[in-house]
XYZ file of C-alpha atoms in Angstrom:
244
model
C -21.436 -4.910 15.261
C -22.012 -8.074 12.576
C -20.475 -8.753 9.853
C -21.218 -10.498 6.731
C -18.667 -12.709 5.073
C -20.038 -14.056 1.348
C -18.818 -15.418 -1.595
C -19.763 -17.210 -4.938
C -19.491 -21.191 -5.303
C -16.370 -20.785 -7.174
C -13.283 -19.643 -4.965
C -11.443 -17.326 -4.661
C -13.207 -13.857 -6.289
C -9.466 -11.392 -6.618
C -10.379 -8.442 -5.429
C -14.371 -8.262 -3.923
C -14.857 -6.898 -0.331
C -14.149 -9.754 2.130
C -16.702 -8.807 4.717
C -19.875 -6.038 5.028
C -20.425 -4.464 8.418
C -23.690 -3.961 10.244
C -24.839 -2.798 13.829
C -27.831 -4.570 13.300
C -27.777 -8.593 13.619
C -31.438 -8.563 11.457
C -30.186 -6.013 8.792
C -26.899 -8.592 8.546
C -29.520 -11.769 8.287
C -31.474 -9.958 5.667
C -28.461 -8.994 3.495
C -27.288 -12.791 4.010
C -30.756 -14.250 3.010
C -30.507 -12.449 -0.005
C -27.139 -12.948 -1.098
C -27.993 -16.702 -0.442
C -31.014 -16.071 -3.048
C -28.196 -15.384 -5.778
C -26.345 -18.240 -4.597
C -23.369 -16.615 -3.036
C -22.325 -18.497 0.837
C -22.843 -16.020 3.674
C -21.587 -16.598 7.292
C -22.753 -14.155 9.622
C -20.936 -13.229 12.871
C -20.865 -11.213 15.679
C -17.179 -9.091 16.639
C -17.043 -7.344 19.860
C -14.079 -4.652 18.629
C -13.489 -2.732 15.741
C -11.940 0.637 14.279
C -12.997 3.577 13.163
C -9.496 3.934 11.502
C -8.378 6.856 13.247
C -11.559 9.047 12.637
C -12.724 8.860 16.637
C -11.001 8.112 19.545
C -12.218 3.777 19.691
C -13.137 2.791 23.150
C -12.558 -0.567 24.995
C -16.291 -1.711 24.688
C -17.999 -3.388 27.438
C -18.538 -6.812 24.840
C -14.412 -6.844 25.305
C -14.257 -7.191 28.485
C -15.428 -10.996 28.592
C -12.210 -11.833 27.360
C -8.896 -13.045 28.831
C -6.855 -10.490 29.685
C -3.993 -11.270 26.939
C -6.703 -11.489 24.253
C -8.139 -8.117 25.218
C -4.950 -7.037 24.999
C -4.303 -8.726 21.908
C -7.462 -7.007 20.180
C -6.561 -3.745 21.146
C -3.364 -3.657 19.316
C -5.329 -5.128 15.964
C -7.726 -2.332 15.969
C -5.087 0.193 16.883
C -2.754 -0.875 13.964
C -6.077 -0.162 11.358
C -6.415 2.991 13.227
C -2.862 3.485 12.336
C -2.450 2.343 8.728
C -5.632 1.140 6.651
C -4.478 0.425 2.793
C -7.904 1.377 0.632
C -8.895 -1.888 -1.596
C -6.641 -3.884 0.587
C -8.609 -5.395 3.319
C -6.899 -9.238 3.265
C -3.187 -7.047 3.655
C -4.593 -5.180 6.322
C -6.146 -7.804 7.873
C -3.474 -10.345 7.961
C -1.101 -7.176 9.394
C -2.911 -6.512 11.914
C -3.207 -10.143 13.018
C 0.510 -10.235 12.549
C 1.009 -7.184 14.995
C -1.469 -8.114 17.245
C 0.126 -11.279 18.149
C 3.672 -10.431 17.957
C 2.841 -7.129 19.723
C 1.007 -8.967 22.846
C 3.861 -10.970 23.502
C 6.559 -7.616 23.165
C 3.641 -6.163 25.626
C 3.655 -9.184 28.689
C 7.507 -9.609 28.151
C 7.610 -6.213 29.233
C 5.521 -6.554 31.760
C 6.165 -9.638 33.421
C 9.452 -10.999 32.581
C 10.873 -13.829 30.584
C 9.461 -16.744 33.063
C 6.286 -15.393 32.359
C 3.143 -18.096 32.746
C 1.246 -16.142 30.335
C 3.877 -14.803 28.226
C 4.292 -18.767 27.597
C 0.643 -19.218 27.224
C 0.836 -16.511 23.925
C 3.934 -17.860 22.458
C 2.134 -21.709 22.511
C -1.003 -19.899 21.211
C 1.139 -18.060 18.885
C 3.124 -21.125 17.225
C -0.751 -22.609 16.786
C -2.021 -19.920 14.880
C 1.572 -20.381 13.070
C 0.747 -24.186 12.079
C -2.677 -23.134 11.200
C -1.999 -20.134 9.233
C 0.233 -22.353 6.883
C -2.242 -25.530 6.978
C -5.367 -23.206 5.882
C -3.281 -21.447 3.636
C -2.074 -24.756 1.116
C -6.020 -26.008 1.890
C -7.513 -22.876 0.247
C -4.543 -22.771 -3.062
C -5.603 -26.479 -3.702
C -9.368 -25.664 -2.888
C -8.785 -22.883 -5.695
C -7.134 -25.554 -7.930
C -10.177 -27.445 -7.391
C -12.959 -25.223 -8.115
C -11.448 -24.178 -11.315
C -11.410 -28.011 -12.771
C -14.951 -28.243 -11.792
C -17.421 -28.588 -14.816
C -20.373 -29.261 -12.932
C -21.517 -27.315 -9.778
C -22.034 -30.746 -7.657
C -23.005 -29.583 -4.171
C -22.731 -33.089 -2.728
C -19.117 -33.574 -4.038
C -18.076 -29.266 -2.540
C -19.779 -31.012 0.581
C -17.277 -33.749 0.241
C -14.443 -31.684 -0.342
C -14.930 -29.250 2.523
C -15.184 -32.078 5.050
C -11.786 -33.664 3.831
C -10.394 -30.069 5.036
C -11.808 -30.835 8.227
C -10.864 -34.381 8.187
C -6.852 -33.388 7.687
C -7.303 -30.834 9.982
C -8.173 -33.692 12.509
C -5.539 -35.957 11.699
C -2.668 -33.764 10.778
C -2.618 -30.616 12.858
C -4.825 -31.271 15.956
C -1.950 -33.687 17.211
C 0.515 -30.945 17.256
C -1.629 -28.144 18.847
C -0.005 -27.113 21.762
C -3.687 -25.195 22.889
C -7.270 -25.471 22.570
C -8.178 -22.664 20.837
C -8.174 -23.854 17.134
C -9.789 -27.112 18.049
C -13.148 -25.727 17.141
C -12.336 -25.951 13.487
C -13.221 -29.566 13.419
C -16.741 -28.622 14.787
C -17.588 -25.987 12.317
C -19.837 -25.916 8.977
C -17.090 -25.146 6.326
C -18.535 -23.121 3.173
C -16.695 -20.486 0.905
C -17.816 -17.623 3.109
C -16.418 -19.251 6.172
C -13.345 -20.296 4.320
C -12.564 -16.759 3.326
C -12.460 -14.980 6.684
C -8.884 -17.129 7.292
C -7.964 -16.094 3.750
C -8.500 -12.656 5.058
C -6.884 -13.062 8.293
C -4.556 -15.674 8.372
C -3.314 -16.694 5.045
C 0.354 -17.012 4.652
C 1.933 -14.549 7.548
C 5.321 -15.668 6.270
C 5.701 -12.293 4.177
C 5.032 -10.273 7.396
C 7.586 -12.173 9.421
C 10.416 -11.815 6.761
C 9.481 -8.089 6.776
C 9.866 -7.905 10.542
C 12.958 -9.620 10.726
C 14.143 -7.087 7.609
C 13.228 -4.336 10.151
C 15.828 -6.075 12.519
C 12.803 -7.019 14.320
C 12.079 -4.158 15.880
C 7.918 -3.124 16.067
C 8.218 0.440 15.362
C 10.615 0.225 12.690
C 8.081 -2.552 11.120
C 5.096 -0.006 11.403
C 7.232 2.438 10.032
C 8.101 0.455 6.663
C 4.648 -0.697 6.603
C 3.108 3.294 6.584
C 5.465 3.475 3.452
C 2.987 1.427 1.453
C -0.066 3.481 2.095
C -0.269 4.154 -1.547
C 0.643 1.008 -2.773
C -1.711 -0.834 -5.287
C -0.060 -4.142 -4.656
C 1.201 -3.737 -0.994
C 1.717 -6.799 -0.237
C 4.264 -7.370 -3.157
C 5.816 -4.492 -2.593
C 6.140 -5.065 0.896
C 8.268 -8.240 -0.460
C 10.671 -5.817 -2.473
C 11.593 -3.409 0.594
């Protein structure tokens, strides 16, 4: 499967699909080629998981098993959580909650299963408290980006150009230092655009309303689910996930 991220120049659109899904690459290129014709960013990628959200039984796909064991693991739990709860017109919530799960739920599952003094169980929590740094760096990068865009007059590609790569460039000098792992380090390497931008929006901007939730729950993962299912009709769930 392939999906498309896109978006417009300016940043962010409230309330437009984050991503469109294909099980075609070509069909995915096409659609991107002609978003790009109405000047929208498009970042095509391939993902070797997703839910059906509960309609059919998902399988572990044979494109999963190339990964390490804790990140299969870790994937499983993300797609099982949409299978579980999937708000309509909410993708970024459900997104970001099933990121938050999936993480928090992988180390629950290898403290379980191999103790406390756990190599691996380690290996998470450092890969964790990455994605934790990240998640907040990203997060202030895209409000100011926002700030940015709107005090634009002129659509000056070589000045976004500019602007993207001093994301990049603070990235480099601020929070590679304190990585404790290697898998964010591709960041630096990447070419930033709006459409790139917005898959963290969708899946890692500011977790800190999740982890105030599951502490609420006295952080207990079933409870946390449970509140969560509570908001399947919510318009605004994650504000009202705030209020509970």
């Amino acid at each position: 499967k392939w999906k498309l991220e896109h978006y417009l120049w300016s940043f962010p659109i409230i309330g437009s699909a984050p991503y469109k899904g294909f099980f075609n690459e070509s069909e995915a290129q096409d659609e991107a080629r002609s978003l790009e014709k109405e000047n929208f960013d498009t970042y095509v990628r391939g993902v070797s998981a997703y839910s059906t959200l509960g309609w059919f039984k998902d399988p572990v796909l044979s494109s999963m098993l190339r990964y390490k064991d804790h990140d299969l693991v870790n994937t499983i739990i993300h797609e099982s959580v949409h299978a579980t709860l999937y708000i309509k017109n909410s993708a970024d919530f459900n997104e970001r909650l099933a990121s938050f799960l999936g993480n928090k739920g992988t180390e629950l599952f290898y403290l379980k299963l191999e103790g406390e003094s756990s190599e691996t169980l380690k290996l998470i929590r450092l890969e964790n408290q990455d994605e934790k740094l990240f998640s907040d760096f990203i997060s202030k990068e895209l409000k100011d980006l926002g700030v940015w865009y709107s005090e634009q007059k002129n659509n000056n590609e070589t000045e976004r150009e500019s602007r993207l790569q001093q994301i990049q460039q603070r990235f480099m000098n601020e929070i590679k230092p304190q990585l404790k792992t290697n898998t964010l380090t591709y960041f630096e390497k990447i070419k930033l655009n709006n459409a790139r931008l917005n898959v963290y929006k969708t899946y890692l901007e500011d977790q800190s309303h999740f982890k105030q939730a599951y502490e609420n729950s006295a952080n207990d993962f079933q409870k946390f689910i449970h509140k969560c299912k509570s908001l399947e009709n919510s318009k605004d769930p994650l504000k009202d996930l705030q209020s509970m």
